[in-house]
């Protein structure tokens, strides 16, 4: 158990809909990362937050947005869903923001299926 | 941007050694990581090597780093069925003032009985 909790574990929805994925980082971790893992594109970094502020942005679509709340949990919002958004979405956390180490603690992921 | 390349699949017989290879482009990477993803699970840190090292051994795992060729490998001795997983190579790169892992596509290790 990594200590990172993601909900829901599975989600099935239709094209055009909007969903919210939730992540609770390990206790005390200030940094939260979101990743998308699909069969054809591997693991893609979406966005990072540190203590409530956006720290780095990766390949995140404009239809997607995220935030980190004062209690440090984070939400990833996916809107106007397309079939190609079907993927496993991972949240990961680590203690610091600019720490020059790469140890991340991953949740078990939220599997999104868009029909 | 920086890039990391790995073979997508590796098939080995149980009891043999597995060698998973990775090449990367960011020569400034200070730490280079291997993550393991078991079926249906998230990724977990397996091992790492600091850039001033050539080799690191941890029980059945051996990490080799060739900085000149920007080549990283992970050797698993006496491969077991429990080693079936996807293995990700992830050097730590720096963009602006932020450190980020740069992920390979992952190598799926398949164990043949």
PDB file of C-alpha atoms in Angstrom:
ATOM      1  CA  UNK A   1       0.000   0.000   0.000  1.00  0.00           C
ATOM      2  CA  UNK A   2       1.605   3.239  -1.199  1.00  0.00           C
ATOM      3  CA  UNK A   3      -0.577   5.477   0.951  1.00  0.00           C
ATOM      4  CA  UNK A   4      -1.993   7.262  -2.117  1.00  0.00           C
ATOM      5  CA  UNK A   5      -5.725   6.788  -2.571  1.00  0.00           C
ATOM      6  CA  UNK A   6      -7.578   7.265  -5.824  1.00  0.00           C
ATOM      7  CA  UNK A   7     -11.305   7.176  -6.441  1.00  0.00           C
ATOM      8  CA  UNK A   8     -13.155   5.871  -8.283  1.00  0.00           C
ATOM      9  CA  UNK A   9     -11.249   2.745  -9.283  1.00  0.00           C
ATOM     10  CA  UNK A  10     -13.400   2.227 -12.357  1.00  0.00           C
ATOM     11  CA  UNK A  11     -15.613   4.601 -14.270  1.00  0.00           C
ATOM     12  CA  UNK A  12     -17.667   4.039 -17.395  1.00  0.00           C
ATOM     13  CA  UNK A  13     -19.230   6.998 -19.132  1.00  0.00           C
ATOM     14  CA  UNK A  14     -20.333   8.247 -22.523  1.00  0.00           C
ATOM     15  CA  UNK A  15     -18.720  10.570 -25.017  1.00  0.00           C
ATOM     16  CA  UNK A  16     -19.331  14.232 -24.302  1.00  0.00           C
ATOM     17  CA  UNK A  17     -19.654  13.715 -20.577  1.00  0.00           C
ATOM     18  CA  UNK A  18     -17.548  15.128 -17.756  1.00  0.00           C
ATOM     19  CA  UNK A  19     -15.936  13.209 -14.901  1.00  0.00           C
ATOM     20  CA  UNK A  20     -13.883  14.041 -11.839  1.00  0.00           C
ATOM     21  CA  UNK A  21     -11.127  11.821 -10.528  1.00  0.00           C
ATOM     22  CA  UNK A  22      -9.974  12.263  -6.987  1.00  0.00           C
ATOM     23  CA  UNK A  23      -6.613  11.679  -5.334  1.00  0.00           C
ATOM     24  CA  UNK A  24      -5.547  11.764  -1.705  1.00  0.00           C
ATOM     25  CA  UNK A  25      -1.758  11.891  -1.438  1.00  0.00           C
ATOM     26  CA  UNK A  26       0.313  10.255   1.268  1.00  0.00           C
ATOM     27  CA  UNK A  27       0.028  11.989   4.586  1.00  0.00           C
ATOM     28  CA  UNK A  28       2.310  15.024   4.550  1.00  0.00           C
ATOM     29  CA  UNK A  29       3.178  14.890   0.853  1.00  0.00           C
ATOM     30  CA  UNK A  30       2.850  18.312  -0.735  1.00  0.00           C
ATOM     31  CA  UNK A  31       3.374  17.386  -4.382  1.00  0.00           C
ATOM     32  CA  UNK A  32       0.764  15.637  -6.482  1.00  0.00           C
ATOM     33  CA  UNK A  33       1.244  14.416 -10.031  1.00  0.00           C
ATOM     34  CA  UNK A  34      -1.303  13.196 -12.543  1.00  0.00           C
ATOM     35  CA  UNK A  35      -0.445  10.709 -15.281  1.00  0.00           C
ATOM     36  CA  UNK A  36      -2.385   9.108 -18.082  1.00  0.00           C
ATOM     37  CA  UNK A  37      -1.523   5.573 -19.151  1.00  0.00           C
ATOM     38  CA  UNK A  38      -2.986   4.283 -22.379  1.00  0.00           C
ATOM     39  CA  UNK A  39      -2.067   1.265 -24.466  1.00  0.00           C
ATOM     40  CA  UNK A  40      -0.757   3.221 -27.420  1.00  0.00           C
ATOM     41  CA  UNK A  41       0.963   6.127 -25.642  1.00  0.00           C
ATOM     42  CA  UNK A  42       2.496   4.660 -22.523  1.00  0.00           C
ATOM     43  CA  UNK A  43       2.746   6.822 -19.407  1.00  0.00           C
ATOM     44  CA  UNK A  44       2.094  10.493 -20.096  1.00  0.00           C
ATOM     45  CA  UNK A  45       2.708  13.211 -17.517  1.00  0.00           C
ATOM     46  CA  UNK A  46      -0.271  15.548 -17.298  1.00  0.00           C
ATOM     47  CA  UNK A  47       0.273  18.030 -14.498  1.00  0.00           C
ATOM     48  CA  UNK A  48       1.955  18.582 -11.132  1.00  0.00           C
ATOM     49  CA  UNK A  49       0.775  20.563  -8.117  1.00  0.00           C
ATOM     50  CA  UNK A  50       2.770  21.610  -5.112  1.00  0.00           C
ATOM     51  CA  UNK A  51       1.024  22.837  -1.978  1.00  0.00           C
ATOM     52  CA  UNK A  52      -1.989  24.041  -3.928  1.00  0.00           C
ATOM     53  CA  UNK A  53      -0.192  25.657  -6.824  1.00  0.00           C
ATOM     54  CA  UNK A  54       0.433  24.370 -10.311  1.00  0.00           C
ATOM     55  CA  UNK A  55       4.136  23.527 -10.626  1.00  0.00           C
ATOM     56  CA  UNK A  56       4.531  21.886 -14.010  1.00  0.00           C
ATOM     57  CA  UNK A  57       2.376  21.063 -16.962  1.00  0.00           C
ATOM     58  CA  UNK A  58       2.837  18.197 -19.370  1.00  0.00           C
ATOM     59  CA  UNK A  59       0.682  16.847 -22.167  1.00  0.00           C
ATOM     60  CA  UNK A  60      -2.606  17.899 -20.635  1.00  0.00           C
ATOM     61  CA  UNK A  61      -5.452  18.692 -23.013  1.00  0.00           C
ATOM     62  CA  UNK A  62      -7.412  21.919 -22.666  1.00  0.00           C
ATOM     63  CA  UNK A  63     -10.507  19.817 -21.944  1.00  0.00           C
ATOM     64  CA  UNK A  64      -8.759  18.583 -18.816  1.00  0.00           C
ATOM     65  CA  UNK A  65      -8.137  20.586 -15.685  1.00  0.00           C
ATOM     66  CA  UNK A  66      -6.902  19.876 -12.210  1.00  0.00           C
ATOM     67  CA  UNK A  67      -6.574  21.498  -8.842  1.00  0.00           C
ATOM     68  CA  UNK A  68      -5.104  20.824  -5.448  1.00  0.00           C
ATOM     69  CA  UNK A  69      -7.098  21.826  -2.411  1.00  0.00           C
ATOM     70  CA  UNK A  70      -5.899  23.219   0.949  1.00  0.00           C
ATOM     71  CA  UNK A  71      -6.122  19.743   2.489  1.00  0.00           C
ATOM     72  CA  UNK A  72      -3.742  18.655  -0.326  1.00  0.00           C
ATOM     73  CA  UNK A  73      -6.099  16.287  -2.055  1.00  0.00           C
ATOM     74  CA  UNK A  74      -6.344  16.792  -5.789  1.00  0.00           C
ATOM     75  CA  UNK A  75      -8.964  16.404  -8.456  1.00  0.00           C
ATOM     76  CA  UNK A  76      -8.576  15.876 -12.180  1.00  0.00           C
ATOM     77  CA  UNK A  77     -11.539  17.033 -14.245  1.00  0.00           C
ATOM     78  CA  UNK A  78     -12.033  15.590 -17.698  1.00  0.00           C
ATOM     79  CA  UNK A  79     -14.708  17.162 -19.872  1.00  0.00           C
ATOM     80  CA  UNK A  80     -16.191  16.700 -23.350  1.00  0.00           C
ATOM     81  CA  UNK A  81     -14.924  13.158 -23.159  1.00  0.00           C
ATOM     82  CA  UNK A  82     -13.853  11.345 -26.292  1.00  0.00           C
ATOM     83  CA  UNK A  83     -13.290   7.660 -26.950  1.00  0.00           C
ATOM     84  CA  UNK A  84      -9.549   8.297 -26.956  1.00  0.00           C
ATOM     85  CA  UNK A  85      -9.664   9.503 -23.367  1.00  0.00           C
ATOM     86  CA  UNK A  86     -10.220   5.939 -22.223  1.00  0.00           C
ATOM     87  CA  UNK A  87      -7.169   5.180 -20.129  1.00  0.00           C
ATOM     88  CA  UNK A  88      -5.808   4.528 -16.686  1.00  0.00           C
ATOM     89  CA  UNK A  89      -5.248   7.761 -14.778  1.00  0.00           C
ATOM     90  CA  UNK A  90      -2.656   7.672 -12.033  1.00  0.00           C
ATOM     91  CA  UNK A  91      -1.999  10.050  -9.221  1.00  0.00           C
ATOM     92  CA  UNK A  92       1.377  10.096  -7.512  1.00  0.00           C
ATOM     93  CA  UNK A  93       2.748  12.073  -4.617  1.00  0.00           C
ATOM     94  CA  UNK A  94       6.056  12.944  -3.012  1.00  0.00           C
ATOM     95  CA  UNK A  95       7.051  15.109  -0.068  1.00  0.00           C
ATOM     96  CA  UNK A  96       8.748  18.106  -1.678  1.00  0.00           C
ATOM     97  CA  UNK A  97       8.200  20.302  -4.691  1.00  0.00           C
ATOM     98  CA  UNK A  98      11.634  20.777  -6.176  1.00  0.00           C
ATOM     99  CA  UNK A  99      13.353  17.904  -4.480  1.00  0.00           C
ATOM    100  CA  UNK A 100      15.965  16.504  -6.800  1.00  0.00           C
ATOM    101  CA  UNK A 101      14.930  12.950  -6.270  1.00  0.00           C
ATOM    102  CA  UNK A 102      12.474  10.974  -8.318  1.00  0.00           C
ATOM    103  CA  UNK A 103      10.786   8.748  -5.806  1.00  0.00           C
ATOM    104  CA  UNK A 104       7.101   8.971  -6.426  1.00  0.00           C
ATOM    105  CA  UNK A 105       4.373   7.045  -4.650  1.00  0.00           C
ATOM    106  CA  UNK A 106       1.613   5.980  -7.003  1.00  0.00           C
ATOM    107  CA  UNK A 107      -2.006   5.230  -6.374  1.00  0.00           C
ATOM    108  CA  UNK A 108      -3.640   2.216  -7.986  1.00  0.00           C
ATOM    109  CA  UNK A 109      -5.222   4.349 -10.673  1.00  0.00           C
ATOM    110  CA  UNK A 110      -8.677   5.168 -11.951  1.00  0.00           C
ATOM    111  CA  UNK A 111      -9.679   3.272 -15.057  1.00  0.00           C
ATOM    112  CA  UNK A 112     -11.846   5.408 -17.299  1.00  0.00           C
ATOM    113  CA  UNK A 113     -13.818   3.843 -20.124  1.00  0.00           C
ATOM    114  CA  UNK A 114     -15.578   6.168 -22.550  1.00  0.00           C
ATOM    115  CA  UNK A 115     -18.254   4.501 -24.673  1.00  0.00           C
TER     116      UNK A 115
ATOM    117  CA  UNK B   1      12.287  17.425 -25.514  1.00  0.00           C
ATOM    118  CA  UNK B   2      14.207  14.741 -23.741  1.00  0.00           C
ATOM    119  CA  UNK B   3      13.493  11.139 -24.679  1.00  0.00           C
ATOM    120  CA  UNK B   4      13.764   7.674 -23.188  1.00  0.00           C
ATOM    121  CA  UNK B   5      13.570   4.512 -25.273  1.00  0.00           C
ATOM    122  CA  UNK B   6      12.862   0.960 -24.190  1.00  0.00           C
ATOM    123  CA  UNK B   7      11.853  -2.208 -25.959  1.00  0.00           C
ATOM    124  CA  UNK B   8       8.158  -2.909 -25.429  1.00  0.00           C
ATOM    125  CA  UNK B   9       8.468  -6.618 -24.665  1.00  0.00           C
ATOM    126  CA  UNK B  10      10.976  -9.083 -23.254  1.00  0.00           C
ATOM    127  CA  UNK B  11      10.306 -12.795 -22.936  1.00  0.00           C
ATOM    128  CA  UNK B  12      12.508 -14.998 -20.758  1.00  0.00           C
ATOM    129  CA  UNK B  13      12.336 -18.466 -19.263  1.00  0.00           C
ATOM    130  CA  UNK B  14      11.773 -18.873 -15.561  1.00  0.00           C
ATOM    131  CA  UNK B  15      15.124 -19.170 -13.825  1.00  0.00           C
ATOM    132  CA  UNK B  16      17.031 -17.288 -16.527  1.00  0.00           C
ATOM    133  CA  UNK B  17      18.322 -13.744 -16.203  1.00  0.00           C
ATOM    134  CA  UNK B  18      16.318 -10.859 -17.649  1.00  0.00           C
ATOM    135  CA  UNK B  19      18.050  -7.789 -18.998  1.00  0.00           C
ATOM    136  CA  UNK B  20      15.922  -4.740 -19.698  1.00  0.00           C
ATOM    137  CA  UNK B  21      17.633  -1.955 -21.589  1.00  0.00           C
ATOM    138  CA  UNK B  22      16.992   1.756 -21.795  1.00  0.00           C
ATOM    139  CA  UNK B  23      18.589   4.616 -23.672  1.00  0.00           C
ATOM    140  CA  UNK B  24      18.047   8.260 -22.798  1.00  0.00           C
ATOM    141  CA  UNK B  25      19.034  11.637 -24.120  1.00  0.00           C
ATOM    142  CA  UNK B  26      19.324  13.902 -21.065  1.00  0.00           C
ATOM    143  CA  UNK B  27      22.992  13.812 -20.120  1.00  0.00           C
ATOM    144  CA  UNK B  28      22.362  15.937 -17.024  1.00  0.00           C
ATOM    145  CA  UNK B  29      20.244  13.289 -15.277  1.00  0.00           C
ATOM    146  CA  UNK B  30      21.551  12.872 -11.744  1.00  0.00           C
ATOM    147  CA  UNK B  31      19.348   9.973 -10.703  1.00  0.00           C
ATOM    148  CA  UNK B  32      18.036   7.227 -12.945  1.00  0.00           C
ATOM    149  CA  UNK B  33      15.145   5.137 -11.754  1.00  0.00           C
ATOM    150  CA  UNK B  34      13.496   1.832 -12.471  1.00  0.00           C
ATOM    151  CA  UNK B  35       9.832   1.501 -11.615  1.00  0.00           C
ATOM    152  CA  UNK B  36       7.800  -1.697 -11.688  1.00  0.00           C
ATOM    153  CA  UNK B  37       4.122  -1.974 -12.501  1.00  0.00           C
ATOM    154  CA  UNK B  38       2.493  -5.282 -11.657  1.00  0.00           C
ATOM    155  CA  UNK B  39      -0.757  -6.238 -13.399  1.00  0.00           C
ATOM    156  CA  UNK B  40      -3.664  -4.131 -12.190  1.00  0.00           C
ATOM    157  CA  UNK B  41      -1.505  -2.031  -9.887  1.00  0.00           C
ATOM    158  CA  UNK B  42       0.193   1.325  -9.756  1.00  0.00           C
ATOM    159  CA  UNK B  43       3.876   1.875 -10.297  1.00  0.00           C
ATOM    160  CA  UNK B  44       6.325   1.353  -7.487  1.00  0.00           C
ATOM    161  CA  UNK B  45       9.956   2.295  -7.205  1.00  0.00           C
ATOM    162  CA  UNK B  46      12.151  -0.745  -7.774  1.00  0.00           C
ATOM    163  CA  UNK B  47      15.641   0.675  -7.635  1.00  0.00           C
ATOM    164  CA  UNK B  48      17.719   3.618  -8.784  1.00  0.00           C
ATOM    165  CA  UNK B  49      21.299   4.567  -9.532  1.00  0.00           C
ATOM    166  CA  UNK B  50      23.114   7.811  -9.029  1.00  0.00           C
ATOM    167  CA  UNK B  51      24.830   9.180 -12.094  1.00  0.00           C
ATOM    168  CA  UNK B  52      28.340   8.910 -10.638  1.00  0.00           C
ATOM    169  CA  UNK B  53      27.968   5.145 -10.277  1.00  0.00           C
ATOM    170  CA  UNK B  54      28.528   2.469 -12.912  1.00  0.00           C
ATOM    171  CA  UNK B  55      26.762  -0.341 -11.154  1.00  0.00           C
ATOM    172  CA  UNK B  56      24.432  -0.959  -8.288  1.00  0.00           C
ATOM    173  CA  UNK B  57      23.445  -4.354  -6.957  1.00  0.00           C
ATOM    174  CA  UNK B  58      20.482  -5.097  -4.755  1.00  0.00           C
ATOM    175  CA  UNK B  59      19.810  -8.794  -4.168  1.00  0.00           C
ATOM    176  CA  UNK B  60      18.635 -10.177  -7.541  1.00  0.00           C
ATOM    177  CA  UNK B  61      18.721  -6.772  -9.198  1.00  0.00           C
ATOM    178  CA  UNK B  62      21.730  -5.243 -10.920  1.00  0.00           C
ATOM    179  CA  UNK B  63      21.622  -1.802 -12.489  1.00  0.00           C
ATOM    180  CA  UNK B  64      24.303  -0.845 -14.980  1.00  0.00           C
ATOM    181  CA  UNK B  65      24.876   2.693 -16.182  1.00  0.00           C
ATOM    182  CA  UNK B  66      26.967   3.735 -19.158  1.00  0.00           C
ATOM    183  CA  UNK B  67      26.905   7.518 -19.048  1.00  0.00           C
ATOM    184  CA  UNK B  68      28.975   7.918 -22.179  1.00  0.00           C
ATOM    185  CA  UNK B  69      26.460   5.977 -24.244  1.00  0.00           C
ATOM    186  CA  UNK B  70      23.477   7.135 -22.130  1.00  0.00           C
ATOM    187  CA  UNK B  71      22.488   3.540 -21.605  1.00  0.00           C
ATOM    188  CA  UNK B  72      20.861   2.082 -18.533  1.00  0.00           C
ATOM    189  CA  UNK B  73      20.059  -1.557 -17.936  1.00  0.00           C
ATOM    190  CA  UNK B  74      18.284  -3.594 -15.306  1.00  0.00           C
ATOM    191  CA  UNK B  75      19.282  -7.206 -14.819  1.00  0.00           C
ATOM    192  CA  UNK B  76      17.036  -9.535 -12.850  1.00  0.00           C
ATOM    193  CA  UNK B  77      18.775 -12.751 -11.869  1.00  0.00           C
ATOM    194  CA  UNK B  78      16.870 -16.031 -11.521  1.00  0.00           C
ATOM    195  CA  UNK B  79      13.686 -14.552 -12.974  1.00  0.00           C
ATOM    196  CA  UNK B  80      10.526 -15.735 -11.248  1.00  0.00           C
ATOM    197  CA  UNK B  81       6.877 -15.649 -12.263  1.00  0.00           C
ATOM    198  CA  UNK B  82       6.370 -12.878  -9.728  1.00  0.00           C
ATOM    199  CA  UNK B  83       8.671 -10.699 -11.782  1.00  0.00           C
ATOM    200  CA  UNK B  84       6.038 -10.505 -14.511  1.00  0.00           C
ATOM    201  CA  UNK B  85       5.376  -6.801 -14.806  1.00  0.00           C
ATOM    202  CA  UNK B  86       6.036  -3.701 -16.842  1.00  0.00           C
ATOM    203  CA  UNK B  87       9.356  -2.061 -16.055  1.00  0.00           C
ATOM    204  CA  UNK B  88       9.781   1.654 -16.626  1.00  0.00           C
ATOM    205  CA  UNK B  89      13.070   3.440 -17.030  1.00  0.00           C
ATOM    206  CA  UNK B  90      12.862   7.029 -15.736  1.00  0.00           C
ATOM    207  CA  UNK B  91      15.842   9.358 -15.620  1.00  0.00           C
ATOM    208  CA  UNK B  92      15.389  12.486 -13.557  1.00  0.00           C
ATOM    209  CA  UNK B  93      15.591  15.514 -15.818  1.00  0.00           C
ATOM    210  CA  UNK B  94      15.431  19.191 -15.143  1.00  0.00           C
ATOM    211  CA  UNK B  95      13.132  21.623 -16.903  1.00  0.00           C
ATOM    212  CA  UNK B  96      13.485  25.259 -15.797  1.00  0.00           C
ATOM    213  CA  UNK B  97      13.718  25.060 -12.014  1.00  0.00           C
ATOM    214  CA  UNK B  98      11.753  21.879 -11.704  1.00  0.00           C
ATOM    215  CA  UNK B  99      12.908  18.283 -11.634  1.00  0.00           C
ATOM    216  CA  UNK B 100      10.780  15.835 -13.551  1.00  0.00           C
ATOM    217  CA  UNK B 101      11.004  12.170 -14.304  1.00  0.00           C
ATOM    218  CA  UNK B 102      11.216  11.410 -17.997  1.00  0.00           C
ATOM    219  CA  UNK B 103       9.454   8.136 -18.619  1.00  0.00           C
ATOM    220  CA  UNK B 104      10.161   5.397 -21.073  1.00  0.00           C
ATOM    221  CA  UNK B 105       7.237   3.508 -22.615  1.00  0.00           C
ATOM    222  CA  UNK B 106       7.852   0.522 -20.353  1.00  0.00           C
ATOM    223  CA  UNK B 107       9.068  -2.994 -21.088  1.00  0.00           C
ATOM    224  CA  UNK B 108       6.639  -5.796 -20.433  1.00  0.00           C
ATOM    225  CA  UNK B 109       8.501  -8.771 -18.999  1.00  0.00           C
ATOM    226  CA  UNK B 110       6.901 -12.082 -19.931  1.00  0.00           C
ATOM    227  CA  UNK B 111       8.002 -15.206 -18.094  1.00  0.00           C
ATOM    228  CA  UNK B 112       7.837 -18.541 -19.897  1.00  0.00           C
ATOM    229  CA  UNK B 113       7.572 -21.654 -17.711  1.00  0.00           C
TER     230      UNK B 113
END
